[in-house]
Amino acid sequence: MKASRIIYMAAALLLTACSSEQTEGSADGRMPVTLGCTVASPATTRAANTLNGTTIEAGGQVKVRISPTGENNYTDYTYTTAAGGVMNQPAENPPYYPMTGGIDIRAYYPASAATGNTVGTFAVQGTQTTDTSTEPATNSGYVASDLMWAETDDADATLDNLTKTTDKKTLKFHHKMAKITVNATPDGVKVTSITGVTLNGVKLKVTFNPSDGTTALAASDNDPATVTMTNQGSAIIPAQPISGTFITITTNAGEAYYEVSTTLEQGHHYTFNLNVNGAAIGLTNTIEDWTSEGIVNVQPTVTIESGGYGVVP
């Protein structure tokens, strides 16, 4: 047998042994990789705004990427979230810590955002309305749009060179999109009800790199579109510059249009508080950039608040 063939077979056997050590269960003292999750977000008060607020919603699919430390050779596992920040291992071939040495972990949500090391294209949902027929209220479009990435634990320590332990490692996820909340209030005279909210001119797609968590607006097949959302609810869209008529408020008396010119940043939460009166109907109302305090007033009365939503600016 040629020497090169012997070397090849030996390497193959070594790789097989390493793979078996990480993925096959046994009673030989190896420890499963037990994980939990938190989400880096400020607390909010409205029920519609708390989705994925401190933990990922139950039933979510999280892709967990595990590599022997320093090898940059990741194997992907799909964990399923449960209440209270629990992340359940895959039922078949769950990951185990190696007997010696450590592992590096990277993770993202949702699990469908990419495959392997390939840069994927992720799109937010065009419909992100709240279903109030369920208790608590749900917004599946919002949850499916909330791309998140974790590379640290809950103590902000890196997820590198983790050695065998029975302790649960809690991953801290950060939002990779921008969050928009619209609170439109009718004046009660001509405008007595708000029946719909639409975000206009929104690019829905980003590229996502599962190796380092970076995103960028997709360069092709990404024409501006609309996102429908619920009044006093929230929507998730990619970070991007916006200009022109960004918000349309549909009321019993007609539509009011709000023009915004600014750049939305990744990991930030923008709140638009709109008092809609008869003078606003049928007109384009300009919302100027907010001040350093994050609040600005225009006619009819409109306030905008911007604040952190995960990633520290």
PDB file of C-alpha atoms in Angstrom:
ATOM      1  CA  MET A   1       0.000   0.000   0.000  1.00  0.00           C
ATOM      2  CA  LYS A   2       1.325   3.457  -0.886  1.00  0.00           C
ATOM      3  CA  ALA A   3       2.447   5.688   1.958  1.00  0.00           C
ATOM      4  CA  SER A   4       0.124   8.486   0.812  1.00  0.00           C
ATOM      5  CA  ARG A   5      -2.863   6.127   0.999  1.00  0.00           C
ATOM      6  CA  ILE A   6      -1.888   5.016   4.526  1.00  0.00           C
ATOM      7  CA  ILE A   7      -1.665   8.650   5.648  1.00  0.00           C
ATOM      8  CA  TYR A   8      -5.058   9.424   4.063  1.00  0.00           C
ATOM      9  CA  MET A   9      -6.726   6.468   5.807  1.00  0.00           C
ATOM     10  CA  ALA A  10      -5.188   7.412   9.157  1.00  0.00           C
ATOM     11  CA  ALA A  11      -6.449  10.985   8.810  1.00  0.00           C
ATOM     12  CA  ALA A  12      -9.926   9.750   7.902  1.00  0.00           C
ATOM     13  CA  LEU A  13     -10.018   7.497  10.959  1.00  0.00           C
ATOM     14  CA  LEU A  14      -8.918  10.405  13.180  1.00  0.00           C
ATOM     15  CA  LEU A  15     -11.638  12.691  11.815  1.00  0.00           C
ATOM     16  CA  THR A  16     -14.232   9.968  12.285  1.00  0.00           C
ATOM     17  CA  ALA A  17     -13.135   9.478  15.886  1.00  0.00           C
ATOM     18  CA  CYS A  18     -13.366  13.227  16.594  1.00  0.00           C
ATOM     19  CA  SER A  19     -16.819  13.438  15.003  1.00  0.00           C
ATOM     20  CA  SER A  20     -18.030  10.430  16.987  1.00  0.00           C
ATOM     21  CA  GLU A  21     -16.671  11.917  20.184  1.00  0.00           C
ATOM     22  CA  GLN A  22     -18.672  15.100  19.657  1.00  0.00           C
ATOM     23  CA  THR A  23     -21.981  13.720  18.463  1.00  0.00           C
ATOM     24  CA  GLU A  24     -22.601  10.245  19.826  1.00  0.00           C
ATOM     25  CA  GLY A  25     -24.036   9.740  23.298  1.00  0.00           C
ATOM     26  CA  SER A  26     -22.480   7.282  25.717  1.00  0.00           C
ATOM     27  CA  ALA A  27     -21.990   6.663  29.420  1.00  0.00           C
ATOM     28  CA  ASP A  28     -18.251   7.240  29.379  1.00  0.00           C
ATOM     29  CA  GLY A  29     -18.270  10.581  31.165  1.00  0.00           C
ATOM     30  CA  ARG A  30     -18.717  12.917  28.211  1.00  0.00           C
ATOM     31  CA  MET A  31     -20.987  15.900  28.814  1.00  0.00           C
ATOM     32  CA  PRO A  32     -23.731  17.173  26.491  1.00  0.00           C
ATOM     33  CA  VAL A  33     -23.507  20.787  25.368  1.00  0.00           C
ATOM     34  CA  THR A  34     -26.366  22.269  27.412  1.00  0.00           C
ATOM     35  CA  LEU A  35     -27.399  25.756  26.312  1.00  0.00           C
ATOM     36  CA  GLY A  36     -29.857  28.484  27.207  1.00  0.00           C
ATOM     37  CA  CYS A  37     -30.528  31.913  25.708  1.00  0.00           C
ATOM     38  CA  THR A  38     -31.126  35.535  26.597  1.00  0.00           C
ATOM     39  CA  VAL A  39     -31.787  38.458  24.278  1.00  0.00           C
ATOM     40  CA  ALA A  40     -30.040  41.798  24.690  1.00  0.00           C
ATOM     41  CA  SER A  41     -33.061  44.120  24.648  1.00  0.00           C
ATOM     42  CA  PRO A  42     -34.492  46.727  26.986  1.00  0.00           C
ATOM     43  CA  ALA A  43     -37.728  45.813  28.778  1.00  0.00           C
ATOM     44  CA  THR A  44     -40.921  47.165  27.203  1.00  0.00           C
ATOM     45  CA  THR A  45     -44.411  47.609  28.552  1.00  0.00           C
ATOM     46  CA  ARG A  46     -46.746  46.837  25.668  1.00  0.00           C
ATOM     47  CA  ALA A  47     -47.471  43.149  25.145  1.00  0.00           C
ATOM     48  CA  ALA A  48     -47.102  43.491  21.354  1.00  0.00           C
ATOM     49  CA  ASN A  49     -43.555  44.802  21.818  1.00  0.00           C
ATOM     50  CA  THR A  50     -42.129  42.119  24.094  1.00  0.00           C
ATOM     51  CA  LEU A  51     -41.773  39.353  21.500  1.00  0.00           C
ATOM     52  CA  ASN A  52     -38.188  38.072  21.630  1.00  0.00           C
ATOM     53  CA  GLY A  53     -37.693  40.676  24.322  1.00  0.00           C
ATOM     54  CA  THR A  54     -35.582  38.895  26.947  1.00  0.00           C
ATOM     55  CA  THR A  55     -35.529  35.354  25.545  1.00  0.00           C
ATOM     56  CA  ILE A  56     -36.362  33.834  22.175  1.00  0.00           C
ATOM     57  CA  GLU A  57     -40.010  32.849  21.842  1.00  0.00           C
ATOM     58  CA  ALA A  58     -40.812  29.216  22.627  1.00  0.00           C
ATOM     59  CA  GLY A  59     -40.743  26.940  19.588  1.00  0.00           C
ATOM     60  CA  GLY A  60     -38.011  28.881  17.805  1.00  0.00           C
ATOM     61  CA  GLN A  61     -35.299  27.108  15.826  1.00  0.00           C
ATOM     62  CA  VAL A  62     -31.736  28.189  16.662  1.00  0.00           C
ATOM     63  CA  LYS A  63     -28.705  27.132  14.660  1.00  0.00           C
ATOM     64  CA  VAL A  64     -25.784  26.339  16.965  1.00  0.00           C
ATOM     65  CA  ARG A  65     -22.386  25.969  15.289  1.00  0.00           C
ATOM     66  CA  ILE A  66     -19.716  24.040  17.197  1.00  0.00           C
ATOM     67  CA  SER A  67     -16.049  23.584  16.330  1.00  0.00           C
ATOM     68  CA  PRO A  68     -13.051  22.129  18.180  1.00  0.00           C
ATOM     69  CA  THR A  69     -11.220  25.173  19.516  1.00  0.00           C
ATOM     70  CA  GLY A  70      -9.049  26.893  16.957  1.00  0.00           C
ATOM     71  CA  GLU A  71      -9.974  24.620  14.055  1.00  0.00           C
ATOM     72  CA  ASN A  72     -12.696  26.838  12.529  1.00  0.00           C
ATOM     73  CA  ASN A  73     -14.414  23.671  11.345  1.00  0.00           C
ATOM     74  CA  TYR A  74     -18.008  24.013  12.472  1.00  0.00           C
ATOM     75  CA  THR A  75     -20.709  21.384  12.712  1.00  0.00           C
ATOM     76  CA  ASP A  76     -24.257  22.736  12.744  1.00  0.00           C
ATOM     77  CA  TYR A  77     -26.951  21.662  15.226  1.00  0.00           C
ATOM     78  CA  THR A  78     -30.546  22.862  15.480  1.00  0.00           C
ATOM     79  CA  TYR A  79     -31.737  23.607  19.004  1.00  0.00           C
ATOM     80  CA  THR A  80     -35.417  24.314  19.781  1.00  0.00           C
ATOM     81  CA  THR A  81     -36.335  27.023  22.274  1.00  0.00           C
ATOM     82  CA  ALA A  82     -38.767  26.591  25.153  1.00  0.00           C
ATOM     83  CA  ALA A  83     -40.173  28.933  27.785  1.00  0.00           C
ATOM     84  CA  GLY A  84     -37.788  30.721  30.101  1.00  0.00           C
ATOM     85  CA  GLY A  85     -34.773  30.772  27.811  1.00  0.00           C
ATOM     86  CA  VAL A  86     -34.424  26.974  27.549  1.00  0.00           C
ATOM     87  CA  MET A  87     -32.758  25.576  24.425  1.00  0.00           C
ATOM     88  CA  ASN A  88     -33.452  21.889  23.808  1.00  0.00           C
ATOM     89  CA  GLN A  89     -30.815  19.819  22.018  1.00  0.00           C
ATOM     90  CA  PRO A  90     -31.605  17.997  18.784  1.00  0.00           C
ATOM     91  CA  ALA A  91     -33.111  14.588  19.524  1.00  0.00           C
ATOM     92  CA  GLU A  92     -30.710  12.790  17.193  1.00  0.00           C
ATOM     93  CA  ASN A  93     -26.920  13.128  17.364  1.00  0.00           C
ATOM     94  CA  PRO A  94     -26.782  15.912  19.968  1.00  0.00           C
ATOM     95  CA  PRO A  95     -23.401  17.588  20.509  1.00  0.00           C
ATOM     96  CA  TYR A  96     -21.062  16.595  23.352  1.00  0.00           C
ATOM     97  CA  TYR A  97     -17.990  18.263  24.750  1.00  0.00           C
ATOM     98  CA  PRO A  98     -14.785  16.467  23.753  1.00  0.00           C
ATOM     99  CA  MET A  99     -12.979  14.494  26.429  1.00  0.00           C
ATOM    100  CA  THR A 100     -10.010  16.846  26.167  1.00  0.00           C
ATOM    101  CA  GLY A 101      -9.697  20.321  24.759  1.00  0.00           C
ATOM    102  CA  GLY A 102     -12.435  22.852  24.208  1.00  0.00           C
ATOM    103  CA  ILE A 103     -15.027  23.975  21.686  1.00  0.00           C
ATOM    104  CA  ASP A 104     -15.949  27.261  20.032  1.00  0.00           C
ATOM    105  CA  ILE A 105     -19.639  28.128  19.620  1.00  0.00           C
ATOM    106  CA  ARG A 106     -21.449  30.547  17.319  1.00  0.00           C
ATOM    107  CA  ALA A 107     -25.249  30.708  17.024  1.00  0.00           C
ATOM    108  CA  TYR A 108     -27.985  32.516  15.143  1.00  0.00           C
ATOM    109  CA  TYR A 109     -31.757  32.717  14.919  1.00  0.00           C
ATOM    110  CA  PRO A 110     -33.758  31.743  12.938  1.00  0.00           C
ATOM    111  CA  ALA A 111     -31.955  28.557  11.932  1.00  0.00           C
ATOM    112  CA  SER A 112     -33.112  28.981   8.316  1.00  0.00           C
ATOM    113  CA  ALA A 113     -31.101  32.208   7.851  1.00  0.00           C
ATOM    114  CA  ALA A 114     -28.112  30.345   6.351  1.00  0.00           C
ATOM    115  CA  THR A 115     -26.689  26.918   5.562  1.00  0.00           C
ATOM    116  CA  GLY A 116     -23.222  25.817   6.621  1.00  0.00           C
ATOM    117  CA  ASN A 117     -20.556  28.445   5.910  1.00  0.00           C
ATOM    118  CA  THR A 118     -22.433  29.865   2.928  1.00  0.00           C
ATOM    119  CA  VAL A 119     -23.513  33.492   3.082  1.00  0.00           C
ATOM    120  CA  GLY A 120     -27.306  33.428   2.918  1.00  0.00           C
ATOM    121  CA  THR A 121     -30.032  35.900   1.986  1.00  0.00           C
ATOM    122  CA  PHE A 122     -32.495  36.672   4.754  1.00  0.00           C
ATOM    123  CA  ALA A 123     -35.797  38.491   4.179  1.00  0.00           C
ATOM    124  CA  VAL A 124     -38.113  40.037   6.741  1.00  0.00           C
ATOM    125  CA  GLN A 125     -41.836  39.408   6.392  1.00  0.00           C
ATOM    126  CA  GLY A 126     -44.055  41.884   4.557  1.00  0.00           C
ATOM    127  CA  THR A 127     -46.922  41.253   6.996  1.00  0.00           C
ATOM    128  CA  GLN A 128     -46.113  41.762  10.666  1.00  0.00           C
ATOM    129  CA  THR A 129     -49.536  42.307  12.194  1.00  0.00           C
ATOM    130  CA  THR A 130     -50.487  41.208  15.693  1.00  0.00           C
ATOM    131  CA  ASP A 131     -53.038  38.410  16.085  1.00  0.00           C
ATOM    132  CA  THR A 132     -55.065  39.434  19.127  1.00  0.00           C
ATOM    133  CA  SER A 133     -57.359  36.389  18.859  1.00  0.00           C
ATOM    134  CA  THR A 134     -54.777  34.374  20.783  1.00  0.00           C
ATOM    135  CA  GLU A 135     -53.732  34.815  24.401  1.00  0.00           C
ATOM    136  CA  PRO A 136     -51.130  36.116  24.663  1.00  0.00           C
ATOM    137  CA  ALA A 137     -51.250  37.981  21.357  1.00  0.00           C
ATOM    138  CA  THR A 138     -48.885  36.641  18.694  1.00  0.00           C
ATOM    139  CA  ASN A 139     -47.097  38.114  15.699  1.00  0.00           C
ATOM    140  CA  SER A 140     -45.538  35.321  13.665  1.00  0.00           C
ATOM    141  CA  GLY A 141     -44.324  37.691  10.940  1.00  0.00           C
ATOM    142  CA  TYR A 142     -42.439  39.785  13.483  1.00  0.00           C
ATOM    143  CA  VAL A 143     -40.845  36.754  15.150  1.00  0.00           C
ATOM    144  CA  ALA A 144     -39.775  35.279  11.791  1.00  0.00           C
ATOM    145  CA  SER A 145     -38.152  38.606  10.837  1.00  0.00           C
ATOM    146  CA  ASP A 146     -36.039  39.023  13.968  1.00  0.00           C
ATOM    147  CA  LEU A 147     -32.587  37.913  12.810  1.00  0.00           C
ATOM    148  CA  MET A 148     -30.256  37.495  15.820  1.00  0.00           C
ATOM    149  CA  TRP A 149     -26.663  36.437  16.390  1.00  0.00           C
ATOM    150  CA  ALA A 150     -24.763  35.231  19.467  1.00  0.00           C
ATOM    151  CA  GLU A 151     -21.027  35.125  19.992  1.00  0.00           C
ATOM    152  CA  THR A 152     -20.891  35.825  23.741  1.00  0.00           C
ATOM    153  CA  ASP A 153     -22.500  34.343  26.824  1.00  0.00           C
ATOM    154  CA  ASP A 154     -24.778  36.139  29.258  1.00  0.00           C
ATOM    155  CA  ALA A 155     -21.741  37.558  31.067  1.00  0.00           C
ATOM    156  CA  ASP A 156     -20.391  38.906  27.752  1.00  0.00           C
ATOM    157  CA  ALA A 157     -17.572  36.352  27.722  1.00  0.00           C
ATOM    158  CA  THR A 158     -16.626  34.963  24.329  1.00  0.00           C
ATOM    159  CA  LEU A 159     -17.840  31.507  23.358  1.00  0.00           C
ATOM    160  CA  ASP A 160     -14.353  30.234  22.661  1.00  0.00           C
ATOM    161  CA  ASN A 161     -12.435  27.332  24.224  1.00  0.00           C
ATOM    162  CA  LEU A 162     -15.361  26.091  26.312  1.00  0.00           C
ATOM    163  CA  THR A 163     -14.312  22.964  28.185  1.00  0.00           C
ATOM    164  CA  LYS A 164     -16.356  20.072  29.487  1.00  0.00           C
ATOM    165  CA  THR A 165     -18.854  21.111  32.145  1.00  0.00           C
ATOM    166  CA  THR A 166     -22.235  20.128  33.509  1.00  0.00           C
ATOM    167  CA  ASP A 167     -23.204  23.807  33.758  1.00  0.00           C
ATOM    168  CA  LYS A 168     -25.580  25.334  31.257  1.00  0.00           C
ATOM    169  CA  LYS A 169     -23.978  27.934  29.018  1.00  0.00           C
ATOM    170  CA  THR A 170     -26.342  30.826  28.321  1.00  0.00           C
ATOM    171  CA  LEU A 171     -25.918  32.482  24.923  1.00  0.00           C
ATOM    172  CA  LYS A 172     -26.644  36.183  24.564  1.00  0.00           C
ATOM    173  CA  PHE A 173     -28.325  37.021  21.256  1.00  0.00           C
ATOM    174  CA  HIS A 174     -28.203  40.464  19.644  1.00  0.00           C
ATOM    175  CA  HIS A 175     -30.694  41.817  17.118  1.00  0.00           C
ATOM    176  CA  LYS A 176     -29.308  42.349  13.611  1.00  0.00           C
ATOM    177  CA  MET A 177     -32.272  44.404  12.376  1.00  0.00           C
ATOM    178  CA  ALA A 178     -33.979  47.671  13.358  1.00  0.00           C
ATOM    179  CA  LYS A 179     -37.242  47.701  15.305  1.00  0.00           C
ATOM    180  CA  ILE A 180     -40.064  50.134  14.467  1.00  0.00           C
ATOM    181  CA  THR A 181     -42.936  50.888  16.830  1.00  0.00           C
ATOM    182  CA  VAL A 182     -45.844  53.105  15.749  1.00  0.00           C
ATOM    183  CA  ASN A 183     -48.306  54.474  18.298  1.00  0.00           C
ATOM    184  CA  ALA A 184     -50.960  56.447  16.407  1.00  0.00           C
ATOM    185  CA  THR A 185     -53.661  58.147  18.449  1.00  0.00           C
ATOM    186  CA  PRO A 186     -56.839  59.578  16.819  1.00  0.00           C
ATOM    187  CA  ASP A 187     -57.940  63.058  17.884  1.00  0.00           C
ATOM    188  CA  GLY A 188     -61.457  61.743  18.582  1.00  0.00           C
ATOM    189  CA  VAL A 189     -63.139  64.413  16.458  1.00  0.00           C
ATOM    190  CA  LYS A 190     -62.789  63.797  12.734  1.00  0.00           C
ATOM    191  CA  VAL A 191     -60.393  60.902  13.266  1.00  0.00           C
ATOM    192  CA  THR A 192     -62.010  58.398  15.596  1.00  0.00           C
ATOM    193  CA  SER A 193     -60.185  55.138  14.785  1.00  0.00           C
ATOM    194  CA  ILE A 194     -56.889  53.889  13.374  1.00  0.00           C
ATOM    195  CA  THR A 195     -57.454  50.937  11.057  1.00  0.00           C
ATOM    196  CA  GLY A 196     -53.977  50.238   9.683  1.00  0.00           C
ATOM    197  CA  VAL A 197     -50.279  51.137   9.611  1.00  0.00           C
ATOM    198  CA  THR A 198     -47.957  50.641   6.632  1.00  0.00           C
ATOM    199  CA  LEU A 199     -44.223  51.203   6.314  1.00  0.00           C
ATOM    200  CA  ASN A 200     -43.279  52.229   2.762  1.00  0.00           C
ATOM    201  CA  GLY A 201     -40.107  52.074   0.691  1.00  0.00           C
ATOM    202  CA  VAL A 202     -38.523  49.329   2.795  1.00  0.00           C
ATOM    203  CA  LYS A 203     -35.818  47.030   1.489  1.00  0.00           C
ATOM    204  CA  LEU A 204     -36.648  43.642   2.950  1.00  0.00           C
ATOM    205  CA  LYS A 205     -33.532  41.556   2.261  1.00  0.00           C
ATOM    206  CA  VAL A 206     -30.042  41.336   3.702  1.00  0.00           C
ATOM    207  CA  THR A 207     -27.106  39.047   3.171  1.00  0.00           C
ATOM    208  CA  PHE A 208     -26.094  37.177   6.325  1.00  0.00           C
ATOM    209  CA  ASN A 209     -22.701  35.619   7.011  1.00  0.00           C
ATOM    210  CA  PRO A 210     -23.043  32.681   9.446  1.00  0.00           C
ATOM    211  CA  SER A 211     -19.307  32.735  10.138  1.00  0.00           C
ATOM    212  CA  ASP A 212     -19.179  36.167  11.768  1.00  0.00           C
ATOM    213  CA  GLY A 213     -22.790  37.383  11.954  1.00  0.00           C
ATOM    214  CA  THR A 214     -22.331  40.329   9.596  1.00  0.00           C
ATOM    215  CA  THR A 215     -25.212  41.602   7.480  1.00  0.00           C
ATOM    216  CA  ALA A 216     -25.589  43.989   4.546  1.00  0.00           C
ATOM    217  CA  LEU A 217     -28.499  45.089   2.402  1.00  0.00           C
ATOM    218  CA  ALA A 218     -28.860  42.655  -0.497  1.00  0.00           C
ATOM    219  CA  ALA A 219     -27.606  44.226  -3.708  1.00  0.00           C
ATOM    220  CA  SER A 220     -30.058  42.464  -6.058  1.00  0.00           C
ATOM    221  CA  ASP A 221     -33.727  41.493  -6.059  1.00  0.00           C
ATOM    222  CA  ASN A 222     -34.335  43.956  -3.254  1.00  0.00           C
ATOM    223  CA  ASP A 223     -36.687  46.617  -4.576  1.00  0.00           C
ATOM    224  CA  PRO A 224     -38.385  48.789  -1.936  1.00  0.00           C
ATOM    225  CA  ALA A 225     -41.608  47.229  -0.667  1.00  0.00           C
ATOM    226  CA  THR A 226     -44.206  47.717   2.061  1.00  0.00           C
ATOM    227  CA  VAL A 227     -44.518  46.234   5.532  1.00  0.00           C
ATOM    228  CA  THR A 228     -47.935  46.152   7.176  1.00  0.00           C
ATOM    229  CA  MET A 229     -48.047  46.275  10.950  1.00  0.00           C
ATOM    230  CA  THR A 230     -50.464  46.824  13.818  1.00  0.00           C
ATOM    231  CA  ASN A 231     -50.991  50.193  15.443  1.00  0.00           C
ATOM    232  CA  GLN A 232     -49.322  50.253  18.870  1.00  0.00           C
ATOM    233  CA  GLY A 233     -47.342  47.243  17.737  1.00  0.00           C
ATOM    234  CA  SER A 234     -43.903  46.753  16.223  1.00  0.00           C
ATOM    235  CA  ALA A 235     -42.205  45.589  13.041  1.00  0.00           C
ATOM    236  CA  ILE A 236     -38.676  44.431  12.254  1.00  0.00           C
ATOM    237  CA  ILE A 237     -36.881  45.730   9.141  1.00  0.00           C
ATOM    238  CA  PRO A 238     -33.254  45.793   7.978  1.00  0.00           C
ATOM    239  CA  ALA A 239     -31.060  48.720   8.986  1.00  0.00           C
ATOM    240  CA  GLN A 240     -31.107  51.147   6.052  1.00  0.00           C
ATOM    241  CA  PRO A 241     -31.453  54.757   4.974  1.00  0.00           C
ATOM    242  CA  ILE A 242     -35.077  55.824   4.538  1.00  0.00           C
ATOM    243  CA  SER A 243     -36.540  58.843   2.797  1.00  0.00           C
ATOM    244  CA  GLY A 244     -39.885  59.956   1.451  1.00  0.00           C
ATOM    245  CA  THR A 245     -43.254  58.775   2.711  1.00  0.00           C
ATOM    246  CA  PHE A 246     -42.217  56.162   5.235  1.00  0.00           C
ATOM    247  CA  ILE A 247     -45.403  55.765   7.305  1.00  0.00           C
ATOM    248  CA  THR A 248     -49.004  55.606   6.142  1.00  0.00           C
ATOM    249  CA  ILE A 249     -51.712  55.705   8.808  1.00  0.00           C
ATOM    250  CA  THR A 250     -55.130  54.505   7.655  1.00  0.00           C
ATOM    251  CA  THR A 251     -58.050  55.975   9.607  1.00  0.00           C
ATOM    252  CA  ASN A 252     -61.819  56.112   9.422  1.00  0.00           C
ATOM    253  CA  ALA A 253     -61.468  59.546   7.781  1.00  0.00           C
ATOM    254  CA  GLY A 254     -58.810  58.627   5.224  1.00  0.00           C
ATOM    255  CA  GLU A 255     -55.042  58.230   5.121  1.00  0.00           C
ATOM    256  CA  ALA A 256     -52.315  60.367   6.661  1.00  0.00           C
ATOM    257  CA  TYR A 257     -48.780  60.209   5.278  1.00  0.00           C
ATOM    258  CA  TYR A 258     -45.565  60.820   7.186  1.00  0.00           C
ATOM    259  CA  GLU A 259     -42.295  61.628   5.451  1.00  0.00           C
ATOM    260  CA  VAL A 260     -39.107  60.625   7.235  1.00  0.00           C
ATOM    261  CA  SER A 261     -35.482  61.118   6.175  1.00  0.00           C
ATOM    262  CA  THR A 262     -32.890  59.366   8.325  1.00  0.00           C
ATOM    263  CA  THR A 263     -30.792  56.221   8.590  1.00  0.00           C
ATOM    264  CA  LEU A 264     -32.061  53.342  10.698  1.00  0.00           C
ATOM    265  CA  GLU A 265     -29.296  51.552  12.578  1.00  0.00           C
ATOM    266  CA  GLN A 266     -28.883  47.883  13.358  1.00  0.00           C
ATOM    267  CA  GLY A 267     -29.898  46.917  16.870  1.00  0.00           C
ATOM    268  CA  HIS A 268     -31.897  50.112  17.500  1.00  0.00           C
ATOM    269  CA  HIS A 269     -35.565  50.598  18.378  1.00  0.00           C
ATOM    270  CA  TYR A 270     -37.406  53.588  16.869  1.00  0.00           C
ATOM    271  CA  THR A 271     -40.757  54.685  18.318  1.00  0.00           C
ATOM    272  CA  PHE A 272     -43.093  57.016  16.398  1.00  0.00           C
ATOM    273  CA  ASN A 273     -45.806  58.562  18.577  1.00  0.00           C
ATOM    274  CA  LEU A 274     -48.358  60.137  16.224  1.00  0.00           C
ATOM    275  CA  ASN A 275     -51.381  62.199  17.260  1.00  0.00           C
ATOM    276  CA  VAL A 276     -53.494  62.057  14.101  1.00  0.00           C
ATOM    277  CA  ASN A 277     -56.053  64.828  13.574  1.00  0.00           C
ATOM    278  CA  GLY A 278     -58.202  65.922  10.681  1.00  0.00           C
ATOM    279  CA  ALA A 279     -55.535  68.293   9.369  1.00  0.00           C
ATOM    280  CA  ALA A 280     -53.222  65.352   8.707  1.00  0.00           C
ATOM    281  CA  ILE A 281     -55.631  63.430   6.460  1.00  0.00           C
ATOM    282  CA  GLY A 282     -54.666  63.439   2.798  1.00  0.00           C
ATOM    283  CA  LEU A 283     -51.456  65.386   3.428  1.00  0.00           C
ATOM    284  CA  THR A 284     -47.786  64.451   3.624  1.00  0.00           C
ATOM    285  CA  ASN A 285     -46.520  65.403   7.060  1.00  0.00           C
ATOM    286  CA  THR A 286     -42.777  65.820   7.393  1.00  0.00           C
ATOM    287  CA  ILE A 287     -41.049  64.290  10.403  1.00  0.00           C
ATOM    288  CA  GLU A 288     -37.675  65.932  10.874  1.00  0.00           C
ATOM    289  CA  ASP A 289     -34.636  64.181  12.289  1.00  0.00           C
ATOM    290  CA  TRP A 290     -34.801  63.800  16.049  1.00  0.00           C
ATOM    291  CA  THR A 291     -32.630  65.895  18.286  1.00  0.00           C
ATOM    292  CA  SER A 292     -29.787  64.581  20.423  1.00  0.00           C
ATOM    293  CA  GLU A 293     -32.416  63.917  23.103  1.00  0.00           C
ATOM    294  CA  GLY A 294     -34.249  61.642  20.674  1.00  0.00           C
ATOM    295  CA  ILE A 295     -37.550  63.582  20.563  1.00  0.00           C
ATOM    296  CA  VAL A 296     -38.913  66.053  18.021  1.00  0.00           C
ATOM    297  CA  ASN A 297     -42.332  67.696  17.594  1.00  0.00           C
ATOM    298  CA  VAL A 298     -43.952  68.695  14.279  1.00  0.00           C
ATOM    299  CA  GLN A 299     -47.497  69.532  13.150  1.00  0.00           C
ATOM    300  CA  PRO A 300     -49.694  67.645  13.665  1.00  0.00           C
ATOM    301  CA  THR A 301     -48.079  66.578  16.899  1.00  0.00           C
ATOM    302  CA  VAL A 302     -45.584  63.785  16.260  1.00  0.00           C
ATOM    303  CA  THR A 303     -42.865  62.560  18.589  1.00  0.00           C
ATOM    304  CA  ILE A 304     -40.131  60.132  17.746  1.00  0.00           C
ATOM    305  CA  GLU A 305     -38.038  58.290  20.272  1.00  0.00           C
ATOM    306  CA  SER A 306     -35.014  56.213  19.378  1.00  0.00           C
ATOM    307  CA  GLY A 307     -33.161  53.920  21.725  1.00  0.00           C
ATOM    308  CA  GLY A 308     -30.980  50.857  21.998  1.00  0.00           C
ATOM    309  CA  TYR A 309     -32.425  47.527  20.895  1.00  0.00           C
ATOM    310  CA  GLY A 310     -29.777  44.938  21.598  1.00  0.00           C
ATOM    311  CA  VAL A 311     -26.447  45.972  20.154  1.00  0.00           C
ATOM    312  CA  VAL A 312     -24.917  48.936  21.938  1.00  0.00           C
ATOM    313  CA  PRO A 313     -24.564  51.801  19.442  1.00  0.00           C
TER     314      PRO A 313
END
